Amino acid sequence: MPSQALLDFIRTGDKFLVAGHKEPDGDCIGSQLALCSCLRRLGKTAIPCSAGPFKRTEVKFYTDLFLASPTEAEKAGARLIIVDCSSISRTGDLEPFIQGLPAAIIDHHASGANNEEGPGDNPGSVSFIDPKAPSTTFLIQKIIEELLGKLTLEEAELLLFGLCTDTGFFRHGDDGSAETFLAASRLIRAGASPNKTFRAINGGKNLNSRHLLGLLLSRAQPYFGGRLILTVEELEDTQRFGLEGRDSDNLYQLLQSVEGVEAVVVIRQEKPDNCTVGFRSRDQLDVAAVAAHFGGGGHRKASGCSIKGTINTVKPQILEVFSKIFNDICHSD
Ligand SMILES: [Mn+2]
């Protein structure tokens, strides 16, 4: 449950900037906008802020609702709520515009709970961080239900959008996910549609994106007897297909459906001297730890990092870390 301190932080403020991480996803957008709606229903001024870019197909539609650089006037007397990340630096180019405000954090990333600098790198901040929560919208839903009881249709739709994004449409849930389904049930009772949400998240792709998907699938290689599958996106692919073409969720899903696979790695040459790497895993393998090894972060089953170098220099480093993990798992068996 949200702490009394957070509820008081909300109740006693008049004006709020609601910020999320850069390159927002459906959970971030849904959390920000549903929280803003709740704040407005409480009679407060609420300004959603984001550095963008709104790259993902399903969030593009919301671009115009967000301020990228709030002015001094907009900042005056405001409190800051950061959602779906736990440090002000994750807000990207928004950071200089929102510094110095009294802040609260609402997040479900494990890295937030372990943040030794304190939430938001901001002394005196209030937080609601639950790494077990399936999405940040799940936490926002609890706050709205606590403060206002009922959800509006618009809030329910935004919250279901976030919940479905982060749970991969409930594919990632395990035996602890009864609460997730109860929360979803309340959203659907409030009018949100699973079918409409599915189409919002999975529709609207261009044909280019399917061609890129095919290319990356065809490059996938098995390692460690098929326990790891790795594929790469070259700089030329991005130039040819554009960022628009990226559909990571589908790529991971298709590769994770291969028999015997425990982890999937996608290396992308983002710049001539830099790669971003995405990791996905099944239950026992902690890819947050793998990403952390390279200075990245994320969840146990989904994480990422950025590594200097080219695909040819980055790949062996990653395989080395996994070779230790697979040895370790073998030993503990
Ligand atoms: Mn999230």
mmCIF file of C-alpha atoms and ligand atoms in Angstrom:
data_model
loop_
_atom_site.group_PDB
_atom_site.id
_atom_site.type_symbol
_atom_site.label_atom_id
_atom_site.label_comp_id
_atom_site.label_asym_id
_atom_site.label_seq_id
_atom_site.Cartn_x
_atom_site.Cartn_y
_atom_site.Cartn_z
ATOM 1 C CA MET A 1 0.000 0.000 0.000
ATOM 2 C CA PRO A 2 1.134 3.590 -0.558
ATOM 3 C CA SER A 3 2.606 5.132 2.589
ATOM 4 C CA GLN A 4 0.850 7.829 4.567
ATOM 5 C CA ALA A 5 3.795 10.092 3.732
ATOM 6 C CA LEU A 6 3.139 9.717 -0.015
ATOM 7 C CA LEU A 7 -0.621 10.213 0.355
ATOM 8 C CA ASP A 8 0.041 13.351 2.432
ATOM 9 C CA PHE A 9 2.569 14.565 -0.158
ATOM 10 C CA ILE A 10 -0.218 14.341 -2.740
ATOM 11 C CA ARG A 11 -3.043 15.678 -0.548
ATOM 12 C CA THR A 12 -1.137 18.750 0.675
ATOM 13 C CA GLY A 13 0.250 19.892 -2.701
ATOM 14 C CA ASP A 14 -1.550 22.158 -5.168
ATOM 15 C CA LYS A 15 0.580 21.698 -8.247
ATOM 16 C CA PHE A 16 2.518 18.703 -9.551
ATOM 17 C CA LEU A 17 4.935 17.952 -12.335
ATOM 18 C CA VAL A 18 4.628 14.248 -13.143
ATOM 19 C CA ALA A 19 7.773 12.968 -14.844
ATOM 20 C CA GLY A 20 8.788 9.578 -16.227
ATOM 21 C CA HIS A 21 11.898 8.034 -17.721
ATOM 22 C CA LYS A 22 13.240 8.987 -21.145
ATOM 23 C CA GLU A 23 12.099 6.831 -24.086
ATOM 24 C CA PRO A 24 8.817 6.143 -22.296
ATOM 25 C CA ASP A 25 6.941 2.867 -22.666
ATOM 26 C CA GLY A 26 3.259 2.124 -22.113
ATOM 27 C CA ASP A 27 3.708 1.654 -18.374
ATOM 28 C CA CYS A 28 5.436 5.000 -17.992
ATOM 29 C CA ILE A 29 2.892 6.890 -20.123
ATOM 30 C CA GLY A 30 -0.097 5.142 -18.547
ATOM 31 C CA SER A 31 1.229 5.843 -15.037
ATOM 32 C CA GLN A 32 1.916 9.508 -15.720
ATOM 33 C CA LEU A 33 -1.404 10.273 -17.397
ATOM 34 C CA ALA A 34 -3.584 8.281 -14.977
ATOM 35 C CA LEU A 35 -1.856 9.960 -12.035
ATOM 36 C CA CYS A 36 -2.369 13.398 -13.629
ATOM 37 C CA SER A 37 -6.064 12.606 -14.102
ATOM 38 C CA CYS A 38 -6.340 11.632 -10.431
ATOM 39 C CA LEU A 39 -4.548 14.812 -9.305
ATOM 40 C CA ARG A 40 -6.890 16.940 -11.421
ATOM 41 C CA ARG A 41 -9.924 15.184 -9.963
ATOM 42 C CA LEU A 42 -8.537 16.173 -6.556
ATOM 43 C CA GLY A 43 -8.589 19.802 -7.733
ATOM 44 C CA LYS A 44 -4.866 20.126 -8.319
ATOM 45 C CA THR A 45 -2.822 21.295 -11.276
ATOM 46 C CA ALA A 46 -0.980 18.382 -12.905
ATOM 47 C CA ILE A 47 1.565 18.677 -15.708
ATOM 48 C CA PRO A 48 2.884 15.503 -17.387
ATOM 49 C CA CYS A 49 6.536 15.932 -18.435
ATOM 50 C CA SER A 50 8.757 13.739 -20.563
ATOM 51 C CA ALA A 51 12.000 14.109 -22.448
ATOM 52 C CA GLY A 52 10.725 11.559 -24.980
ATOM 53 C CA PRO A 53 11.535 10.511 -27.627
ATOM 54 C CA PHE A 54 8.232 8.686 -28.121
ATOM 55 C CA LYS A 55 9.730 5.979 -30.295
ATOM 56 C CA ARG A 56 7.411 3.063 -29.659
ATOM 57 C CA THR A 57 4.429 2.841 -31.987
ATOM 58 C CA GLU A 58 1.924 2.469 -29.166
ATOM 59 C CA VAL A 59 3.024 5.611 -27.269
ATOM 60 C CA LYS A 60 3.447 8.011 -30.231
ATOM 61 C CA PHE A 61 -0.197 9.004 -30.030
ATOM 62 C CA TYR A 62 0.431 10.591 -26.587
ATOM 63 C CA THR A 63 3.430 12.779 -27.565
ATOM 64 C CA ASP A 64 1.587 16.112 -27.523
ATOM 65 C CA LEU A 65 0.267 15.626 -24.005
ATOM 66 C CA PHE A 66 3.774 15.951 -22.525
ATOM 67 C CA LEU A 67 5.974 18.957 -21.798
ATOM 68 C CA ALA A 68 9.651 18.434 -22.632
ATOM 69 C CA SER A 69 10.945 21.542 -20.868
ATOM 70 C CA PRO A 70 8.707 23.052 -18.164
ATOM 71 C CA THR A 71 9.287 26.783 -17.648
ATOM 72 C CA GLU A 72 10.170 28.515 -14.356
ATOM 73 C CA ALA A 73 6.527 29.618 -14.124
ATOM 74 C CA GLU A 74 5.329 26.047 -14.519
ATOM 75 C CA LYS A 75 7.868 24.920 -11.915
ATOM 76 C CA ALA A 76 6.956 27.630 -9.387
ATOM 77 C CA GLY A 77 5.400 26.134 -6.259
ATOM 78 C CA ALA A 78 5.222 22.676 -7.844
ATOM 79 C CA ARG A 79 6.033 19.295 -6.382
ATOM 80 C CA LEU A 80 7.602 16.568 -8.481
ATOM 81 C CA ILE A 81 6.453 12.959 -8.813
ATOM 82 C CA ILE A 82 8.755 10.638 -10.751
ATOM 83 C CA VAL A 83 7.195 7.394 -11.980
ATOM 84 C CA ASP A 84 8.505 4.133 -13.459
ATOM 85 C CA CYS A 85 12.123 4.952 -12.552
ATOM 86 C CA SER A 86 13.872 5.849 -9.333
ATOM 87 C CA SER A 87 16.325 8.578 -10.145
ATOM 88 C CA ILE A 88 16.035 11.996 -11.655
ATOM 89 C CA SER A 89 18.882 11.162 -14.051
ATOM 90 C CA ARG A 90 16.663 8.533 -15.770
ATOM 91 C CA THR A 91 14.393 11.378 -16.921
ATOM 92 C CA GLY A 92 17.087 12.261 -19.488
ATOM 93 C CA ASP A 93 17.012 15.759 -20.940
ATOM 94 C CA LEU A 94 14.193 16.673 -18.558
ATOM 95 C CA GLU A 95 16.548 16.545 -15.559
ATOM 96 C CA PRO A 96 17.792 20.176 -15.574
ATOM 97 C CA PHE A 97 14.206 21.436 -15.832
ATOM 98 C CA ILE A 98 12.868 19.543 -12.820
ATOM 99 C CA GLN A 99 15.812 19.705 -10.439
ATOM 100 C CA GLY A 100 15.392 21.076 -6.926
ATOM 101 C CA LEU A 101 11.672 20.379 -6.477
ATOM 102 C CA PRO A 102 10.340 18.424 -3.486
ATOM 103 C CA ALA A 103 10.007 14.943 -4.982
ATOM 104 C CA ALA A 104 8.258 11.613 -4.620
ATOM 105 C CA ILE A 105 9.099 8.378 -6.434
ATOM 106 C CA ILE A 106 6.651 5.679 -7.553
ATOM 107 C CA ASP A 107 8.422 2.713 -9.132
ATOM 108 C CA HIS A 108 8.597 -1.058 -9.437
ATOM 109 C CA HIS A 109 12.214 -1.504 -10.539
ATOM 110 C CA ALA A 110 14.495 -3.414 -8.181
ATOM 111 C CA SER A 111 17.258 -0.906 -8.866
ATOM 112 C CA GLY A 112 15.039 1.725 -7.212
ATOM 113 C CA ALA A 113 14.777 -0.200 -3.964
ATOM 114 C CA ASN A 114 18.565 -0.613 -3.904
ATOM 115 C CA ASN A 115 19.317 2.982 -4.779
ATOM 116 C CA GLU A 116 21.835 3.915 -2.119
ATOM 117 C CA GLU A 117 21.814 7.597 -2.961
ATOM 118 C CA GLY A 118 18.191 7.666 -1.853
ATOM 119 C CA PRO A 119 15.194 7.903 -4.104
ATOM 120 C CA GLY A 120 15.457 10.546 -6.763
ATOM 121 C CA ASP A 121 18.925 11.570 -5.587
ATOM 122 C CA ASN A 122 16.803 14.088 -3.739
ATOM 123 C CA PRO A 123 16.966 14.465 0.013
ATOM 124 C CA GLY A 124 13.628 14.491 1.771
ATOM 125 C CA SER A 125 11.809 12.658 -0.997
ATOM 126 C CA VAL A 126 8.938 10.253 -0.419
ATOM 127 C CA SER A 127 8.748 6.915 -2.168
ATOM 128 C CA PHE A 128 6.470 4.039 -3.089
ATOM 129 C CA ILE A 129 8.785 1.436 -4.562
ATOM 130 C CA ASP A 130 7.681 -2.180 -4.863
ATOM 131 C CA PRO A 131 9.896 -4.429 -7.010
ATOM 132 C CA LYS A 132 7.230 -7.161 -6.773
ATOM 133 C CA ALA A 133 4.615 -4.988 -8.493
ATOM 134 C CA PRO A 134 3.959 -6.083 -12.103
ATOM 135 C CA SER A 135 3.904 -2.489 -13.355
ATOM 136 C CA THR A 136 4.039 1.079 -12.099
ATOM 137 C CA THR A 137 0.398 1.499 -13.182
ATOM 138 C CA PHE A 138 -0.442 -1.236 -10.629
ATOM 139 C CA LEU A 139 0.946 1.081 -7.915
ATOM 140 C CA ILE A 140 -0.803 4.152 -9.374
ATOM 141 C CA GLN A 141 -4.080 2.192 -9.376
ATOM 142 C CA LYS A 142 -3.649 1.557 -5.629
ATOM 143 C CA ILE A 143 -3.036 5.255 -5.029
ATOM 144 C CA ILE A 144 -6.112 6.325 -7.017
ATOM 145 C CA GLU A 145 -8.308 3.713 -5.352
ATOM 146 C CA GLU A 146 -7.031 4.857 -1.965
ATOM 147 C CA LEU A 147 -7.549 8.573 -2.657
ATOM 148 C CA LEU A 148 -10.704 8.541 -4.769
ATOM 149 C CA GLY A 149 -12.204 5.054 -4.579
ATOM 150 C CA LYS A 150 -13.498 4.718 -8.126
ATOM 151 C CA LEU A 151 -11.512 4.915 -11.343
ATOM 152 C CA THR A 152 -12.708 6.868 -14.354
ATOM 153 C CA LEU A 153 -12.954 5.088 -17.723
ATOM 154 C CA GLU A 154 -9.950 7.036 -19.019
ATOM 155 C CA GLU A 155 -7.853 6.119 -15.972
ATOM 156 C CA ALA A 156 -8.865 2.453 -16.250
ATOM 157 C CA GLU A 157 -7.832 2.401 -19.924
ATOM 158 C CA LEU A 158 -4.460 4.049 -19.199
ATOM 159 C CA LEU A 159 -3.799 1.714 -16.278
ATOM 160 C CA LEU A 160 -4.652 -1.407 -18.285
ATOM 161 C CA PHE A 161 -2.390 -0.143 -21.077
ATOM 162 C CA GLY A 162 0.529 0.012 -18.610
ATOM 163 C CA LEU A 163 -0.272 -3.273 -16.896
ATOM 164 C CA CYS A 164 -0.531 -5.137 -20.215
ATOM 165 C CA THR A 165 2.684 -3.546 -21.502
ATOM 166 C CA ASP A 166 4.811 -4.611 -18.551
ATOM 167 C CA THR A 167 3.281 -8.054 -18.057
ATOM 168 C CA GLY A 168 3.483 -8.844 -21.791
ATOM 169 C CA PHE A 169 -0.260 -9.330 -21.651
ATOM 170 C CA PHE A 170 0.011 -11.406 -18.473
ATOM 171 C CA ARG A 171 2.543 -13.793 -19.990
ATOM 172 C CA HIS A 172 5.212 -13.007 -17.378
ATOM 173 C CA GLY A 173 3.035 -13.685 -14.337
ATOM 174 C CA ASP A 174 3.686 -16.639 -12.049
ATOM 175 C CA ASP A 175 1.852 -18.176 -9.099
ATOM 176 C CA GLY A 176 2.167 -14.859 -7.267
ATOM 177 C CA SER A 177 0.130 -12.966 -9.831
ATOM 178 C CA ALA A 178 -3.378 -13.320 -8.355
ATOM 179 C CA GLU A 179 -3.209 -9.668 -7.237
ATOM 180 C CA THR A 180 -2.354 -8.651 -10.806
ATOM 181 C CA PHE A 181 -5.500 -10.303 -12.132
ATOM 182 C CA LEU A 182 -7.623 -8.807 -9.358
ATOM 183 C CA ALA A 183 -6.321 -5.362 -10.285
ATOM 184 C CA ALA A 184 -6.987 -6.067 -13.992
ATOM 185 C CA SER A 185 -10.481 -7.230 -13.132
ATOM 186 C CA ARG A 186 -11.235 -3.895 -11.438
ATOM 187 C CA LEU A 187 -9.897 -2.037 -14.512
ATOM 188 C CA ILE A 188 -12.112 -4.044 -16.844
ATOM 189 C CA ARG A 189 -15.094 -3.514 -14.545
ATOM 190 C CA ALA A 190 -14.383 0.238 -14.822
ATOM 191 C CA GLY A 191 -14.724 -0.059 -18.595
ATOM 192 C CA ALA A 192 -11.241 -0.819 -19.947
ATOM 193 C CA SER A 193 -11.185 -3.280 -22.857
ATOM 194 C CA PRO A 194 -8.533 -6.033 -23.145
ATOM 195 C CA ASN A 195 -9.196 -6.319 -26.874
ATOM 196 C CA LYS A 196 -8.802 -2.592 -27.519
ATOM 197 C CA THR A 197 -5.672 -2.536 -25.347
ATOM 198 C CA PHE A 198 -4.176 -5.489 -27.208
ATOM 199 C CA ARG A 199 -4.730 -3.737 -30.535
ATOM 200 C CA ALA A 200 -3.261 -0.486 -29.180
ATOM 201 C CA ILE A 201 -0.110 -2.313 -28.079
ATOM 202 C CA ASN A 202 0.298 -4.776 -30.951
ATOM 203 C CA GLY A 203 -1.230 -3.058 -33.945
ATOM 204 C CA GLY A 204 -0.096 -0.161 -36.088
ATOM 205 C CA LYS A 205 3.205 -1.698 -37.199
ATOM 206 C CA ASN A 206 4.603 -1.008 -40.641
ATOM 207 C CA LEU A 207 5.730 -3.722 -43.057
ATOM 208 C CA ASN A 208 9.349 -2.591 -42.659
ATOM 209 C CA SER A 209 9.239 -3.671 -39.046
ATOM 210 C CA ARG A 210 8.188 -7.204 -40.098
ATOM 211 C CA HIS A 211 11.096 -7.359 -42.563
ATOM 212 C CA LEU A 212 13.558 -6.273 -39.850
ATOM 213 C CA LEU A 213 12.091 -8.877 -37.521
ATOM 214 C CA GLY A 214 12.665 -11.527 -40.174
ATOM 215 C CA LEU A 215 16.252 -10.428 -40.660
ATOM 216 C CA LEU A 216 17.066 -10.504 -36.936
ATOM 217 C CA LEU A 217 15.377 -13.891 -36.534
ATOM 218 C CA SER A 218 17.416 -15.292 -39.405
ATOM 219 C CA ARG A 219 20.637 -14.117 -37.698
ATOM 220 C CA ALA A 220 19.860 -15.734 -34.340
ATOM 221 C CA GLN A 221 22.520 -18.190 -33.173
ATOM 222 C CA PRO A 222 22.415 -20.712 -30.334
ATOM 223 C CA TYR A 223 25.168 -20.882 -27.681
ATOM 224 C CA PHE A 224 25.765 -23.198 -24.712
ATOM 225 C CA GLY A 225 23.810 -26.032 -26.295
ATOM 226 C CA GLY A 226 20.882 -23.756 -27.129
ATOM 227 C CA ARG A 227 20.423 -22.393 -23.608
ATOM 228 C CA LEU A 228 21.313 -18.932 -24.935
ATOM 229 C CA ILE A 229 20.178 -17.416 -28.239
ATOM 230 C CA LEU A 230 21.878 -14.297 -29.494
ATOM 231 C CA THR A 231 21.130 -12.046 -32.435
ATOM 232 C CA VAL A 232 22.507 -8.724 -33.648
ATOM 233 C CA GLU A 233 21.277 -5.563 -35.323
ATOM 234 C CA GLU A 234 23.908 -3.789 -37.414
ATOM 235 C CA LEU A 235 24.211 -0.043 -37.848
ATOM 236 C CA GLU A 236 23.135 -0.442 -41.495
ATOM 237 C CA ASP A 237 19.904 -2.160 -40.403
ATOM 238 C CA THR A 238 18.911 0.847 -38.326
ATOM 239 C CA GLN A 239 19.779 3.130 -41.241
ATOM 240 C CA ARG A 240 17.748 1.003 -43.622
ATOM 241 C CA PHE A 241 14.701 0.213 -41.480
ATOM 242 C CA GLY A 242 14.768 3.147 -39.042
ATOM 243 C CA LEU A 243 14.076 3.074 -35.320
ATOM 244 C CA GLU A 244 10.404 2.893 -36.217
ATOM 245 C CA GLY A 245 10.929 -0.639 -37.406
ATOM 246 C CA ARG A 246 12.033 -1.936 -34.041
ATOM 247 C CA ASP A 247 9.746 -4.368 -32.324
ATOM 248 C CA SER A 248 11.835 -5.804 -29.520
ATOM 249 C CA ASP A 249 8.976 -7.369 -27.602
ATOM 250 C CA ASN A 250 7.951 -9.542 -30.529
ATOM 251 C CA LEU A 251 11.565 -10.440 -31.304
ATOM 252 C CA TYR A 252 12.211 -11.619 -27.737
ATOM 253 C CA GLN A 253 8.926 -13.455 -27.595
ATOM 254 C CA LEU A 254 9.638 -15.390 -30.787
ATOM 255 C CA LEU A 255 13.177 -16.296 -29.724
ATOM 256 C CA GLN A 256 12.092 -17.266 -26.216
ATOM 257 C CA SER A 257 9.660 -19.767 -27.690
ATOM 258 C CA VAL A 258 12.561 -21.936 -28.899
ATOM 259 C CA GLU A 259 12.807 -25.211 -26.982
ATOM 260 C CA GLY A 260 15.519 -25.289 -24.318
ATOM 261 C CA VAL A 261 16.306 -21.577 -24.427
ATOM 262 C CA GLU A 262 16.937 -19.935 -21.050
ATOM 263 C CA ALA A 263 18.128 -16.507 -22.136
ATOM 264 C CA VAL A 264 17.920 -14.289 -25.200
ATOM 265 C CA VAL A 265 20.388 -11.521 -26.038
ATOM 266 C CA VAL A 266 20.019 -8.825 -28.693
ATOM 267 C CA ILE A 267 23.071 -6.671 -29.445
ATOM 268 C CA ARG A 268 22.441 -3.462 -31.351
ATOM 269 C CA GLN A 269 25.166 -1.343 -32.873
ATOM 270 C CA GLU A 270 23.580 2.022 -32.026
ATOM 271 C CA LYS A 271 26.649 4.113 -32.921
ATOM 272 C CA PRO A 272 29.923 3.191 -34.623
ATOM 273 C CA ASP A 273 31.588 2.824 -31.192
ATOM 274 C CA ASN A 274 28.660 1.848 -28.991
ATOM 275 C CA CYS A 275 26.213 -1.038 -28.603
ATOM 276 C CA THR A 276 23.067 -1.406 -26.549
ATOM 277 C CA VAL A 277 22.302 -4.889 -25.341
ATOM 278 C CA GLY A 278 18.940 -6.318 -24.297
ATOM 279 C CA PHE A 279 18.508 -9.452 -22.175
ATOM 280 C CA ARG A 280 15.490 -11.666 -21.494
ATOM 281 C CA SER A 281 15.353 -14.819 -19.412
ATOM 282 C CA ARG A 282 13.268 -17.588 -17.955
ATOM 283 C CA ASP A 283 12.726 -17.868 -14.205
ATOM 284 C CA GLN A 284 16.015 -18.932 -12.635
ATOM 285 C CA LEU A 285 18.418 -16.878 -14.658
ATOM 286 C CA ASP A 286 18.878 -13.320 -13.358
ATOM 287 C CA VAL A 287 19.643 -11.077 -16.321
ATOM 288 C CA ALA A 288 19.445 -7.923 -14.162
ATOM 289 C CA ALA A 289 22.751 -9.132 -12.685
ATOM 290 C CA VAL A 290 24.208 -9.604 -16.181
ATOM 291 C CA ALA A 291 23.212 -6.071 -17.188
ATOM 292 C CA ALA A 292 24.531 -4.690 -13.873
ATOM 293 C CA HIS A 293 27.910 -6.300 -14.670
ATOM 294 C CA PHE A 294 28.103 -3.868 -17.611
ATOM 295 C CA GLY A 295 26.672 -0.905 -15.705
ATOM 296 C CA GLY A 296 23.074 -1.418 -16.851
ATOM 297 C CA GLY A 297 19.903 -2.358 -15.011
ATOM 298 C CA GLY A 298 16.367 -3.658 -15.198
ATOM 299 C CA HIS A 299 14.397 -6.617 -13.950
ATOM 300 C CA ARG A 300 15.344 -10.224 -13.198
ATOM 301 C CA LYS A 301 13.811 -11.438 -16.463
ATOM 302 C CA ALA A 302 14.305 -8.330 -18.614
ATOM 303 C CA SER A 303 17.241 -5.961 -18.547
ATOM 304 C CA GLY A 304 19.602 -3.947 -20.693
ATOM 305 C CA CYS A 305 22.879 -2.097 -20.813
ATOM 306 C CA SER A 306 25.107 -0.070 -23.059
ATOM 307 C CA ILE A 307 28.666 -1.213 -23.893
ATOM 308 C CA LYS A 308 31.410 0.650 -25.741
ATOM 309 C CA GLY A 309 32.658 -1.121 -28.839
ATOM 310 C CA THR A 310 31.414 -2.945 -31.893
ATOM 311 C CA ILE A 311 29.302 -6.100 -32.099
ATOM 312 C CA ASN A 312 32.510 -8.073 -32.689
ATOM 313 C CA THR A 313 34.115 -6.826 -29.450
ATOM 314 C CA VAL A 314 30.959 -6.748 -27.325
ATOM 315 C CA LYS A 315 29.712 -10.249 -28.170
ATOM 316 C CA PRO A 316 32.646 -12.165 -26.598
ATOM 317 C CA GLN A 317 32.354 -10.123 -23.375
ATOM 318 C CA ILE A 318 28.712 -11.061 -23.030
ATOM 319 C CA LEU A 319 29.294 -14.715 -23.849
ATOM 320 C CA GLU A 320 31.991 -14.827 -21.184
ATOM 321 C CA VAL A 321 29.598 -13.621 -18.488
ATOM 322 C CA PHE A 322 27.009 -16.197 -19.566
ATOM 323 C CA SER A 323 29.575 -18.991 -19.639
ATOM 324 C CA LYS A 324 30.162 -18.355 -15.912
ATOM 325 C CA ILE A 325 26.430 -18.279 -15.201
ATOM 326 C CA PHE A 326 25.751 -21.541 -17.002
ATOM 327 C CA ASN A 327 28.683 -23.175 -15.228
ATOM 328 C CA ASP A 328 27.373 -21.904 -11.906
ATOM 329 C CA ILE A 329 23.915 -23.257 -12.575
ATOM 330 C CA CYS A 330 25.420 -26.611 -13.546
ATOM 331 C CA HIS A 331 27.412 -26.731 -10.300
ATOM 332 C CA SER A 332 24.446 -25.911 -8.123
ATOM 333 C CA ASP A 333 22.331 -28.651 -9.744
HETATM 334 MN MN MN B 1 7.400 -0.265 -15.807
#
